[in-house]
Amino acid sequence: MSLPRRAFNRLAVQALALSTPALGGAGCAGPATLPARSTPRGATAGLVILAQFPGLPHAVPRRWAQRRFAQELPDYVAEMSYGRVRLAADITETWHTLPRPVSQYAISPRNLEVDKSRVRALIDDALNAVDRDVDVSKYDFTAVFLGARREEYGMIGLCAWPGMLGWSTEESLKTARGQVVRGGVAIFCYQAHLGTLFHDVAHILGGVRDGKRLVPCLYDHDLQARPGPLRDVFLGAIVNMGFWDPMSCHFHKWEIPPPGLSSWTRLRLGWADPGRVRVVKPAERTELLLGPLADASSDVLAVKIPLSASTYYLIENRQPVGFDRYLPGHGVLVMYADDMIAECRRGQAPVKLVAADPALPRLEGAAFDVPQKTTFVDEKNRLRITLLEKGAGGYRIRVEPLAR
């Protein structure tokens, strides 16, 4: 269930407007007892550690973390996975005060400048705060939810593992008692947008294979490290997928929910049925009906056109269905993917959108549509993709080789 714009705004304002009595033990260093209601069997289970800092008062209620991690994030994951994944979260009953002030954990907002030792210190202290009372090893991911603003901590959200601290399969995070932390750990300020929560949890859900994160950031890390106002710099870094995937943008606009996922990210997460991805040979002429990616009933969710052992095109139909209502536009997207590229660095990316209208900034004009922007041509690979018509069931498209 996707949240309508008004509900998304109203819930955020109401939750953060609640005052200190709703904290239910903020500042208490008592047991980290979890609620009696446990994570449902068969669900992907998350542990959310409420962590605050000495000398930094806040009025963030526990119910705000509950709403984010136990309602909104599971709803988003359920829709993106076509109901395949049930996400559930246990939130610590109390806020745990870390041993050091926020200034000793604070980091740069730019990924390439982050002091990893500070990230590790915060994670170790948060895990050790609950180590005695919580079996952290039973969870698929852990999130440390801070009673601090982005301006105080430095970064509004990050994935520490697999992420800032690396992702070697030969290493693992452990608590002081030796409990192994499964999956990974993310850190969020309480202001974090739902799209940011998903972005960093998705790094964990995707995991690591052959030394590579299956679900990396899709914005350019080098561009994100440039000096300047944070939001302006970040918008200059979403050169690969624009606002068409929260792994690129986190969100399109702050006041609305995040957009849906691209077919590339859904496939990497294992959430899209490969049987409904039509593989088309570039040397053959093929016509097919491409349904909306967000519609679970679509017979064809995406089209894959292999170009080499590692490179291919993906074609998808993005329509205002569910969370895809929050995209910058709608129509057919064409993506070029290269599975040999692991991360978005030095101008390279594992997936890049083709811009139907390059004149619009940040790939906002990426979507092809009838009757104006109907054709994509790749001269190098001798390939043409044409939108023939749009009907109630989707777009009828043709893939064909260019004449020699």
mmCIF file of C-alpha atoms in Angstrom:
data_model
loop_
_atom_site.group_PDB
_atom_site.id
_atom_site.type_symbol
_atom_site.label_atom_id
_atom_site.label_comp_id
_atom_site.label_asym_id
_atom_site.label_seq_id
_atom_site.Cartn_x
_atom_site.Cartn_y
_atom_site.Cartn_z
ATOM 1 C CA MET A 1 0.000 0.000 0.000
ATOM 2 C CA SER A 2 1.570 3.276 -1.049
ATOM 3 C CA LEU A 3 0.989 6.364 1.036
ATOM 4 C CA PRO A 4 -0.896 9.258 -0.570
ATOM 5 C CA ARG A 5 0.887 12.582 -0.567
ATOM 6 C CA ARG A 6 -1.269 14.146 2.163
ATOM 7 C CA ALA A 7 -0.969 11.157 4.497
ATOM 8 C CA PHE A 8 2.804 11.030 4.042
ATOM 9 C CA ASN A 9 3.129 14.681 5.058
ATOM 10 C CA ARG A 10 0.611 14.560 7.876
ATOM 11 C CA LEU A 11 2.044 11.464 9.550
ATOM 12 C CA ALA A 12 5.547 12.862 9.526
ATOM 13 C CA VAL A 13 4.478 16.148 11.073
ATOM 14 C CA GLN A 14 2.296 14.505 13.715
ATOM 15 C CA ALA A 15 4.900 11.964 14.766
ATOM 16 C CA LEU A 16 7.727 14.460 15.164
ATOM 17 C CA ALA A 17 5.493 17.028 16.853
ATOM 18 C CA LEU A 18 4.836 14.695 19.772
ATOM 19 C CA SER A 19 6.654 15.775 22.897
ATOM 20 C CA THR A 20 8.843 14.196 25.531
ATOM 21 C CA PRO A 21 6.199 12.095 27.384
ATOM 22 C CA ALA A 22 5.858 9.937 24.258
ATOM 23 C CA LEU A 23 9.506 8.925 24.480
ATOM 24 C CA GLY A 24 8.684 6.190 26.962
ATOM 25 C CA GLY A 25 12.049 6.013 28.677
ATOM 26 C CA ALA A 26 14.292 8.286 26.640
ATOM 27 C CA GLY A 27 17.591 8.698 28.381
ATOM 28 C CA CYS A 28 17.116 5.447 30.262
ATOM 29 C CA ALA A 29 20.059 3.084 30.259
ATOM 30 C CA GLY A 30 17.913 0.162 31.338
ATOM 31 C CA PRO A 31 17.360 -3.179 29.605
ATOM 32 C CA ALA A 32 16.845 -3.226 25.845
ATOM 33 C CA THR A 33 13.798 -5.451 26.191
ATOM 34 C CA LEU A 34 11.937 -5.837 22.916
ATOM 35 C CA PRO A 35 8.152 -5.777 22.546
ATOM 36 C CA ALA A 36 6.302 -9.004 23.264
ATOM 37 C CA ARG A 37 5.128 -9.208 19.642
ATOM 38 C CA SER A 38 7.980 -10.896 17.807
ATOM 39 C CA THR A 39 8.865 -10.772 14.139
ATOM 40 C CA PRO A 40 6.500 -12.975 12.066
ATOM 41 C CA ARG A 41 7.946 -16.302 10.973
ATOM 42 C CA GLY A 42 9.180 -16.197 7.399
ATOM 43 C CA ALA A 43 9.638 -12.433 7.409
ATOM 44 C CA THR A 44 12.892 -10.596 6.762
ATOM 45 C CA ALA A 45 13.635 -9.409 10.282
ATOM 46 C CA GLY A 46 15.235 -6.129 11.269
ATOM 47 C CA LEU A 47 16.458 -4.849 14.624
ATOM 48 C CA VAL A 48 16.163 -1.091 15.165
ATOM 49 C CA ILE A 49 18.321 0.272 17.983
ATOM 50 C CA LEU A 50 17.163 3.638 19.295
ATOM 51 C CA ALA A 51 20.370 5.523 20.115
ATOM 52 C CA GLN A 52 20.811 8.998 21.547
ATOM 53 C CA PHE A 53 23.742 11.108 22.690
ATOM 54 C CA PRO A 54 24.623 12.631 26.062
ATOM 55 C CA GLY A 55 23.878 16.338 26.216
ATOM 56 C CA LEU A 56 21.728 16.252 23.067
ATOM 57 C CA PRO A 57 18.037 16.366 24.033
ATOM 58 C CA HIS A 58 15.361 15.452 21.506
ATOM 59 C CA ALA A 59 11.626 14.806 21.474
ATOM 60 C CA VAL A 60 11.433 11.945 18.995
ATOM 61 C CA PRO A 61 8.863 9.332 20.075
ATOM 62 C CA ARG A 62 9.518 5.629 19.722
ATOM 63 C CA ARG A 63 6.322 5.409 17.710
ATOM 64 C CA TRP A 64 8.016 7.453 14.963
ATOM 65 C CA ALA A 65 10.599 4.694 14.484
ATOM 66 C CA GLN A 66 7.789 2.134 14.635
ATOM 67 C CA ARG A 67 5.884 3.925 11.902
ATOM 68 C CA ARG A 68 8.938 4.175 9.680
ATOM 69 C CA PHE A 69 10.351 0.661 10.118
ATOM 70 C CA ALA A 70 7.300 -1.419 11.012
ATOM 71 C CA GLN A 71 4.734 0.154 8.686
ATOM 72 C CA GLU A 72 5.993 2.412 5.906
ATOM 73 C CA LEU A 73 9.179 0.520 4.986
ATOM 74 C CA PRO A 74 7.453 -2.909 4.991
ATOM 75 C CA ASP A 75 4.630 -1.504 2.841
ATOM 76 C CA TYR A 76 7.163 -0.168 0.347
ATOM 77 C CA VAL A 77 9.150 -3.418 0.238
ATOM 78 C CA ALA A 78 5.976 -5.485 -0.178
ATOM 79 C CA GLU A 79 4.939 -3.448 -3.218
ATOM 80 C CA MET A 80 8.407 -3.373 -4.776
ATOM 81 C CA SER A 81 8.817 -7.148 -4.355
ATOM 82 C CA TYR A 82 5.338 -7.933 -5.732
ATOM 83 C CA GLY A 83 4.480 -9.382 -2.337
ATOM 84 C CA ARG A 84 7.458 -11.748 -2.274
ATOM 85 C CA VAL A 85 9.165 -10.151 0.729
ATOM 86 C CA ARG A 86 7.650 -9.470 4.138
ATOM 87 C CA LEU A 87 9.745 -7.045 6.116
ATOM 88 C CA ALA A 88 9.306 -6.754 9.868
ATOM 89 C CA ALA A 89 11.207 -4.883 12.545
ATOM 90 C CA ASP A 90 11.678 -5.001 16.301
ATOM 91 C CA ILE A 91 12.366 -1.585 17.831
ATOM 92 C CA THR A 92 14.067 -1.363 21.217
ATOM 93 C CA GLU A 93 11.671 -0.235 23.928
ATOM 94 C CA THR A 94 13.982 2.496 25.194
ATOM 95 C CA TRP A 95 16.436 4.997 23.809
ATOM 96 C CA HIS A 96 20.014 4.009 24.671
ATOM 97 C CA THR A 97 22.467 6.765 25.472
ATOM 98 C CA LEU A 98 25.806 6.184 23.776
ATOM 99 C CA PRO A 99 28.968 6.785 25.832
ATOM 100 C CA ARG A 100 30.288 9.700 23.765
ATOM 101 C CA PRO A 101 28.842 13.035 22.596
ATOM 102 C CA VAL A 102 27.647 13.286 19.012
ATOM 103 C CA SER A 103 30.674 15.426 18.110
ATOM 104 C CA GLN A 104 32.920 12.384 18.616
ATOM 105 C CA TYR A 105 30.870 10.282 16.181
ATOM 106 C CA ALA A 106 30.055 13.005 13.635
ATOM 107 C CA ILE A 107 31.124 12.369 10.034
ATOM 108 C CA SER A 108 31.312 14.152 6.693
ATOM 109 C CA PRO A 109 28.157 14.210 4.554
ATOM 110 C CA ARG A 110 30.292 13.175 1.569
ATOM 111 C CA ASN A 111 30.848 9.433 1.169
ATOM 112 C CA LEU A 112 34.486 9.584 0.098
ATOM 113 C CA GLU A 113 35.432 11.784 3.078
ATOM 114 C CA VAL A 114 33.812 9.745 5.864
ATOM 115 C CA ASP A 115 36.004 8.807 8.843
ATOM 116 C CA LYS A 116 35.382 5.063 8.981
ATOM 117 C CA SER A 117 36.702 4.771 12.526
ATOM 118 C CA ARG A 118 33.859 6.978 13.733
ATOM 119 C CA VAL A 119 31.280 4.878 11.915
ATOM 120 C CA ARG A 120 32.725 1.747 13.508
ATOM 121 C CA ALA A 121 32.758 3.362 16.951
ATOM 122 C CA LEU A 122 29.088 4.309 16.739
ATOM 123 C CA ILE A 123 28.079 0.836 15.577
ATOM 124 C CA ASP A 124 30.140 -0.889 18.267
ATOM 125 C CA ASP A 125 28.701 1.320 20.998
ATOM 126 C CA ALA A 126 25.118 0.884 19.771
ATOM 127 C CA LEU A 127 25.455 -2.896 19.502
ATOM 128 C CA ASN A 128 27.087 -3.173 22.888
ATOM 129 C CA ALA A 129 24.256 -1.145 24.428
ATOM 130 C CA VAL A 130 21.839 -3.982 23.610
ATOM 131 C CA ASP A 131 24.295 -6.887 23.631
ATOM 132 C CA ARG A 132 23.250 -8.194 27.046
ATOM 133 C CA ASP A 133 19.517 -8.323 26.377
ATOM 134 C CA VAL A 134 19.036 -8.835 22.637
ATOM 135 C CA ASP A 135 19.983 -11.753 20.399
ATOM 136 C CA VAL A 136 21.239 -9.617 17.529
ATOM 137 C CA SER A 137 22.328 -12.690 15.573
ATOM 138 C CA LYS A 138 18.742 -13.652 14.760
ATOM 139 C CA TYR A 139 18.097 -10.528 12.673
ATOM 140 C CA ASP A 140 18.645 -10.125 8.935
ATOM 141 C CA PHE A 141 19.646 -6.476 9.285
ATOM 142 C CA THR A 142 20.256 -3.911 12.000
ATOM 143 C CA ALA A 143 19.471 -0.198 11.887
ATOM 144 C CA VAL A 144 20.767 2.353 14.380
ATOM 145 C CA PHE A 145 18.167 5.127 14.602
ATOM 146 C CA LEU A 146 19.684 8.300 16.029
ATOM 147 C CA GLY A 147 18.064 10.929 18.202
ATOM 148 C CA ALA A 148 20.013 13.492 16.202
ATOM 149 C CA ARG A 149 19.532 15.671 13.156
ATOM 150 C CA ARG A 150 21.610 15.523 10.002
ATOM 151 C CA GLU A 151 23.179 18.851 10.940
ATOM 152 C CA GLU A 152 24.395 17.300 14.206
ATOM 153 C CA TYR A 153 25.608 13.893 12.992
ATOM 154 C CA GLY A 154 26.719 14.902 9.492
ATOM 155 C CA MET A 155 25.006 12.343 7.248
ATOM 156 C CA ILE A 156 21.283 11.643 7.260
ATOM 157 C CA GLY A 157 21.650 7.967 6.401
ATOM 158 C CA LEU A 158 24.320 5.458 5.465
ATOM 159 C CA CYS A 159 24.935 1.760 5.097
ATOM 160 C CA ALA A 160 27.962 0.826 7.153
ATOM 161 C CA TRP A 161 28.072 -2.839 6.142
ATOM 162 C CA PRO A 162 28.101 -3.677 3.266
ATOM 163 C CA GLY A 163 29.121 -0.087 2.608
ATOM 164 C CA MET A 164 31.305 2.445 4.402
ATOM 165 C CA LEU A 165 33.206 -0.226 6.339
ATOM 166 C CA GLY A 166 33.599 -2.529 3.336
ATOM 167 C CA TRP A 167 31.898 -5.742 2.295
ATOM 168 C CA SER A 168 34.430 -8.555 2.424
ATOM 169 C CA THR A 169 32.701 -11.893 2.953
ATOM 170 C CA GLU A 170 35.702 -13.003 5.013
ATOM 171 C CA GLU A 171 34.969 -10.450 7.734
ATOM 172 C CA SER A 172 32.000 -9.935 10.021
ATOM 173 C CA LEU A 173 30.731 -7.539 12.660
ATOM 174 C CA LYS A 174 30.549 -8.875 16.204
ATOM 175 C CA THR A 175 29.325 -7.544 19.519
ATOM 176 C CA ALA A 176 31.462 -7.476 22.664
ATOM 177 C CA ARG A 177 29.917 -10.813 23.690
ATOM 178 C CA GLY A 178 30.815 -12.304 20.331
ATOM 179 C CA GLN A 179 27.386 -12.242 18.723
ATOM 180 C CA VAL A 180 27.698 -12.176 14.935
ATOM 181 C CA VAL A 181 25.712 -9.421 13.252
ATOM 182 C CA ARG A 182 23.995 -10.925 10.217
ATOM 183 C CA GLY A 183 23.278 -9.101 6.977
ATOM 184 C CA GLY A 184 24.548 -5.646 7.741
ATOM 185 C CA VAL A 185 24.101 -2.405 9.643
ATOM 186 C CA ALA A 186 22.713 0.970 8.575
ATOM 187 C CA ILE A 187 22.644 4.277 10.470
ATOM 188 C CA PHE A 188 19.919 6.920 10.170
ATOM 189 C CA CYS A 189 19.141 10.297 11.663
ATOM 190 C CA TYR A 190 15.526 10.551 12.753
ATOM 191 C CA GLN A 191 14.811 12.961 9.873
ATOM 192 C CA ALA A 192 15.656 10.367 7.233
ATOM 193 C CA HIS A 193 13.165 10.124 4.374
ATOM 194 C CA LEU A 194 11.499 6.774 3.701
ATOM 195 C CA GLY A 195 13.480 6.643 0.450
ATOM 196 C CA THR A 196 16.712 6.991 2.416
ATOM 197 C CA LEU A 197 15.689 4.206 4.789
ATOM 198 C CA PHE A 198 15.015 1.913 1.855
ATOM 199 C CA HIS A 199 18.165 2.933 -0.026
ATOM 200 C CA ASP A 200 20.505 1.890 2.768
ATOM 201 C CA VAL A 201 18.541 -1.161 3.918
ATOM 202 C CA ALA A 202 18.493 -2.330 0.268
ATOM 203 C CA HIS A 203 22.295 -2.470 0.261
ATOM 204 C CA ILE A 204 21.966 -5.025 3.057
ATOM 205 C CA LEU A 205 19.076 -6.947 1.499
ATOM 206 C CA GLY A 206 20.975 -7.228 -1.786
ATOM 207 C CA GLY A 207 24.058 -8.622 -0.116
ATOM 208 C CA VAL A 208 27.431 -9.363 -1.681
ATOM 209 C CA ARG A 209 28.358 -11.775 -4.451
ATOM 210 C CA ASP A 210 31.826 -12.359 -5.904
ATOM 211 C CA GLY A 211 33.153 -9.417 -3.917
ATOM 212 C CA LYS A 212 30.564 -6.967 -5.288
ATOM 213 C CA ARG A 213 27.489 -5.401 -3.726
ATOM 214 C CA LEU A 214 24.489 -6.571 -5.712
ATOM 215 C CA VAL A 215 22.633 -3.325 -5.008
ATOM 216 C CA PRO A 216 25.090 -0.410 -5.045
ATOM 217 C CA CYS A 217 24.385 3.312 -4.930
ATOM 218 C CA LEU A 218 23.375 4.464 -8.400
ATOM 219 C CA TYR A 219 24.517 8.063 -7.981
ATOM 220 C CA ASP A 220 28.110 9.003 -8.811
ATOM 221 C CA HIS A 221 30.281 8.974 -5.671
ATOM 222 C CA ASP A 222 32.910 11.300 -7.129
ATOM 223 C CA LEU A 223 30.329 13.922 -8.074
ATOM 224 C CA GLN A 224 28.680 13.548 -4.654
ATOM 225 C CA ALA A 225 32.020 14.462 -3.038
ATOM 226 C CA ARG A 226 32.260 17.858 -4.731
ATOM 227 C CA PRO A 227 32.102 20.993 -2.567
ATOM 228 C CA GLY A 228 28.965 23.104 -2.393
ATOM 229 C CA PRO A 229 25.450 23.072 -0.895
ATOM 230 C CA LEU A 230 24.622 19.448 -0.094
ATOM 231 C CA ARG A 231 21.334 19.137 -1.973
ATOM 232 C CA ASP A 232 22.653 20.934 -5.054
ATOM 233 C CA VAL A 233 25.767 18.764 -5.120
ATOM 234 C CA PHE A 234 23.728 15.594 -4.713
ATOM 235 C CA LEU A 235 21.376 16.539 -7.555
ATOM 236 C CA GLY A 236 24.451 16.935 -9.719
ATOM 237 C CA ALA A 237 25.475 13.375 -8.858
ATOM 238 C CA ILE A 238 22.325 11.544 -10.011
ATOM 239 C CA VAL A 239 23.627 11.348 -13.567
ATOM 240 C CA ASN A 240 23.011 7.621 -14.053
ATOM 241 C CA MET A 241 19.367 7.042 -13.095
ATOM 242 C CA GLY A 242 18.052 10.452 -12.091
ATOM 243 C CA PHE A 243 14.838 10.357 -10.043
ATOM 244 C CA TRP A 244 13.750 6.998 -11.480
ATOM 245 C CA ASP A 245 15.072 4.773 -8.685
ATOM 246 C CA PRO A 246 15.655 5.496 -4.968
ATOM 247 C CA MET A 247 19.037 3.780 -5.248
ATOM 248 C CA SER A 248 19.903 6.860 -7.294
ATOM 249 C CA CYS A 249 17.871 9.684 -5.768
ATOM 250 C CA HIS A 250 16.467 8.447 -2.421
ATOM 251 C CA PHE A 251 13.409 10.585 -3.208
ATOM 252 C CA HIS A 252 12.142 12.940 -5.897
ATOM 253 C CA LYS A 253 10.716 15.561 -3.532
ATOM 254 C CA TRP A 254 11.005 15.675 0.249
ATOM 255 C CA GLU A 255 7.269 16.033 0.865
ATOM 256 C CA ILE A 256 6.194 12.915 -1.062
ATOM 257 C CA PRO A 257 7.011 9.184 -0.799
ATOM 258 C CA PRO A 258 9.899 7.727 -2.812
ATOM 259 C CA PRO A 259 9.438 6.542 -6.392
ATOM 260 C CA GLY A 260 9.317 2.860 -7.236
ATOM 261 C CA LEU A 261 12.311 0.754 -8.196
ATOM 262 C CA SER A 262 13.655 0.198 -11.678
ATOM 263 C CA SER A 263 13.607 -3.289 -13.171
ATOM 264 C CA TRP A 264 17.406 -3.375 -12.812
ATOM 265 C CA THR A 265 17.241 -2.978 -9.033
ATOM 266 C CA ARG A 266 14.286 -5.360 -8.697
ATOM 267 C CA LEU A 267 16.219 -8.011 -10.602
ATOM 268 C CA ARG A 268 19.335 -7.475 -8.499
ATOM 269 C CA LEU A 269 17.241 -7.943 -5.349
ATOM 270 C CA GLY A 270 15.618 -11.061 -6.790
ATOM 271 C CA TRP A 271 12.177 -9.455 -6.606
ATOM 272 C CA ALA A 272 11.213 -9.583 -10.288
ATOM 273 C CA ASP A 273 10.296 -12.945 -11.793
ATOM 274 C CA PRO A 274 12.941 -13.686 -14.474
ATOM 275 C CA GLY A 275 10.240 -15.599 -16.341
ATOM 276 C CA ARG A 276 8.459 -12.310 -16.959
ATOM 277 C CA VAL A 277 11.547 -10.593 -18.332
ATOM 278 C CA ARG A 278 11.433 -11.138 -22.085
ATOM 279 C CA VAL A 279 14.869 -11.787 -23.579
ATOM 280 C CA VAL A 280 15.091 -10.489 -27.150
ATOM 281 C CA LYS A 281 18.016 -11.104 -29.482
ATOM 282 C CA PRO A 282 19.248 -7.856 -31.047
ATOM 283 C CA ALA A 283 19.633 -9.481 -34.473
ATOM 284 C CA GLU A 284 15.974 -10.526 -34.616
ATOM 285 C CA ARG A 285 12.850 -8.469 -35.256
ATOM 286 C CA THR A 286 10.454 -8.810 -32.324
ATOM 287 C CA GLU A 287 7.178 -7.155 -31.343
ATOM 288 C CA LEU A 288 5.695 -7.481 -27.872
ATOM 289 C CA LEU A 289 3.390 -5.867 -25.317
ATOM 290 C CA LEU A 290 5.229 -4.323 -22.374
ATOM 291 C CA GLY A 291 3.027 -3.903 -19.305
ATOM 292 C CA PRO A 292 3.594 -1.430 -16.450
ATOM 293 C CA LEU A 293 6.526 -2.457 -14.275
ATOM 294 C CA ALA A 294 4.586 -1.607 -11.116
ATOM 295 C CA ASP A 295 1.645 -3.830 -12.092
ATOM 296 C CA ALA A 296 2.154 -7.338 -10.710
ATOM 297 C CA SER A 297 -0.280 -8.722 -13.300
ATOM 298 C CA SER A 298 1.809 -7.611 -16.302
ATOM 299 C CA ASP A 299 2.801 -10.604 -18.447
ATOM 300 C CA VAL A 300 6.018 -8.843 -19.480
ATOM 301 C CA LEU A 301 7.589 -6.685 -16.762
ATOM 302 C CA ALA A 302 10.748 -5.819 -18.675
ATOM 303 C CA VAL A 303 12.665 -6.583 -21.851
ATOM 304 C CA LYS A 304 16.324 -7.603 -21.855
ATOM 305 C CA ILE A 305 18.446 -7.258 -24.990
ATOM 306 C CA PRO A 306 21.863 -8.933 -24.530
ATOM 307 C CA LEU A 307 24.732 -7.199 -26.332
ATOM 308 C CA SER A 308 27.684 -9.166 -24.931
ATOM 309 C CA ALA A 309 28.472 -11.506 -22.055
ATOM 310 C CA SER A 310 28.131 -8.641 -19.570
ATOM 311 C CA THR A 311 26.297 -5.805 -21.334
ATOM 312 C CA TYR A 312 22.631 -5.480 -22.228
ATOM 313 C CA TYR A 313 19.690 -3.129 -22.515
ATOM 314 C CA LEU A 314 16.710 -3.236 -20.175
ATOM 315 C CA ILE A 315 13.396 -1.732 -21.264
ATOM 316 C CA GLU A 316 10.591 -1.016 -18.811
ATOM 317 C CA ASN A 317 7.229 0.751 -18.733
ATOM 318 C CA ARG A 318 6.783 3.190 -15.836
ATOM 319 C CA GLN A 319 3.206 4.320 -15.246
ATOM 320 C CA PRO A 320 1.483 6.137 -12.328
ATOM 321 C CA VAL A 321 0.754 2.924 -10.431
ATOM 322 C CA GLY A 322 1.553 2.640 -6.713
ATOM 323 C CA PHE A 323 4.799 4.353 -5.779
ATOM 324 C CA ASP A 324 5.501 5.089 -9.445
ATOM 325 C CA ARG A 325 3.056 7.968 -9.016
ATOM 326 C CA TYR A 326 6.005 9.837 -7.512
ATOM 327 C CA LEU A 327 8.254 9.720 -10.576
ATOM 328 C CA PRO A 328 9.244 12.845 -12.544
ATOM 329 C CA GLY A 329 7.339 11.497 -15.567
ATOM 330 C CA HIS A 330 5.970 8.345 -17.149
ATOM 331 C CA GLY A 331 6.620 6.250 -20.228
ATOM 332 C CA VAL A 332 9.148 3.702 -21.467
ATOM 333 C CA LEU A 333 12.677 3.736 -20.069
ATOM 334 C CA VAL A 334 15.730 2.325 -21.837
ATOM 335 C CA MET A 335 18.720 1.423 -19.658
ATOM 336 C CA TYR A 336 22.199 0.297 -20.632
ATOM 337 C CA ALA A 337 23.724 -2.133 -18.114
ATOM 338 C CA ASP A 338 27.200 -3.559 -17.685
ATOM 339 C CA ASP A 339 27.552 -6.265 -15.039
ATOM 340 C CA MET A 340 31.347 -5.929 -15.038
ATOM 341 C CA ILE A 341 31.038 -2.511 -13.371
ATOM 342 C CA ALA A 342 30.514 -2.767 -9.617
ATOM 343 C CA GLU A 343 30.113 0.799 -8.342
ATOM 344 C CA CYS A 344 29.374 4.274 -9.691
ATOM 345 C CA ARG A 345 32.837 5.784 -9.760
ATOM 346 C CA ARG A 346 34.921 7.767 -12.251
ATOM 347 C CA GLY A 347 32.061 8.206 -14.702
ATOM 348 C CA GLN A 348 31.202 4.512 -14.875
ATOM 349 C CA ALA A 349 28.048 2.825 -13.584
ATOM 350 C CA PRO A 350 26.529 -0.667 -13.680
ATOM 351 C CA VAL A 351 23.371 0.810 -15.200
ATOM 352 C CA LYS A 352 22.599 4.087 -16.979
ATOM 353 C CA LEU A 353 19.409 5.565 -18.353
ATOM 354 C CA VAL A 354 19.165 6.715 -21.938
ATOM 355 C CA ALA A 355 17.612 10.190 -22.121
ATOM 356 C CA ALA A 356 14.732 10.477 -24.575
ATOM 357 C CA ASP A 357 14.941 14.254 -24.093
ATOM 358 C CA PRO A 358 18.513 15.217 -23.117
ATOM 359 C CA ALA A 359 17.495 18.873 -22.803
ATOM 360 C CA LEU A 360 15.775 18.238 -19.470
ATOM 361 C CA PRO A 361 18.088 18.141 -16.426
ATOM 362 C CA ARG A 362 18.698 15.152 -14.146
ATOM 363 C CA LEU A 363 17.210 12.700 -16.682
ATOM 364 C CA GLU A 364 13.719 14.039 -16.023
ATOM 365 C CA GLY A 365 13.084 13.629 -19.751
ATOM 366 C CA ALA A 366 14.315 10.035 -19.892
ATOM 367 C CA ALA A 367 10.949 8.456 -20.726
ATOM 368 C CA PHE A 368 10.024 7.623 -24.319
ATOM 369 C CA ASP A 369 6.340 7.984 -25.184
ATOM 370 C CA VAL A 370 3.910 8.261 -28.054
ATOM 371 C CA PRO A 371 3.465 10.234 -30.213
ATOM 372 C CA GLN A 372 6.553 12.454 -29.818
ATOM 373 C CA LYS A 373 9.503 10.406 -28.508
ATOM 374 C CA THR A 374 8.955 6.949 -29.953
ATOM 375 C CA THR A 375 12.335 5.719 -31.194
ATOM 376 C CA PHE A 376 15.734 4.870 -29.736
ATOM 377 C CA VAL A 377 18.603 3.996 -32.087
ATOM 378 C CA ASP A 378 21.974 2.519 -31.143
ATOM 379 C CA GLU A 379 24.176 2.898 -34.209
ATOM 380 C CA LYS A 380 27.146 1.122 -32.629
ATOM 381 C CA ASN A 381 25.189 -2.033 -31.853
ATOM 382 C CA ARG A 382 22.960 -1.694 -34.944
ATOM 383 C CA LEU A 383 19.733 -1.693 -32.939
ATOM 384 C CA ARG A 384 16.412 0.153 -33.021
ATOM 385 C CA ILE A 385 13.648 0.200 -30.388
ATOM 386 C CA THR A 386 10.308 1.678 -31.457
ATOM 387 C CA LEU A 387 7.127 2.390 -29.521
ATOM 388 C CA LEU A 388 4.329 1.431 -31.915
ATOM 389 C CA GLU A 389 1.293 2.277 -29.799
ATOM 390 C CA LYS A 390 0.058 2.672 -26.253
ATOM 391 C CA GLY A 391 -3.008 0.798 -25.081
ATOM 392 C CA ALA A 392 -4.768 -0.131 -21.869
ATOM 393 C CA GLY A 393 -2.413 -3.072 -21.320
ATOM 394 C CA GLY A 394 0.815 -1.206 -21.976
ATOM 395 C CA TYR A 395 3.036 -0.290 -24.917
ATOM 396 C CA ARG A 396 3.424 -2.370 -28.021
ATOM 397 C CA ILE A 397 7.088 -2.078 -28.921
ATOM 398 C CA ARG A 398 9.337 -3.364 -31.671
ATOM 399 C CA VAL A 399 12.985 -4.354 -31.312
ATOM 400 C CA GLU A 400 14.868 -4.804 -34.577
ATOM 401 C CA PRO A 401 18.344 -4.665 -36.102
ATOM 402 C CA LEU A 402 19.279 -1.675 -38.217
ATOM 403 C CA ALA A 403 19.593 -2.339 -41.918
ATOM 404 C CA ARG A 404 23.157 -2.875 -43.089
#
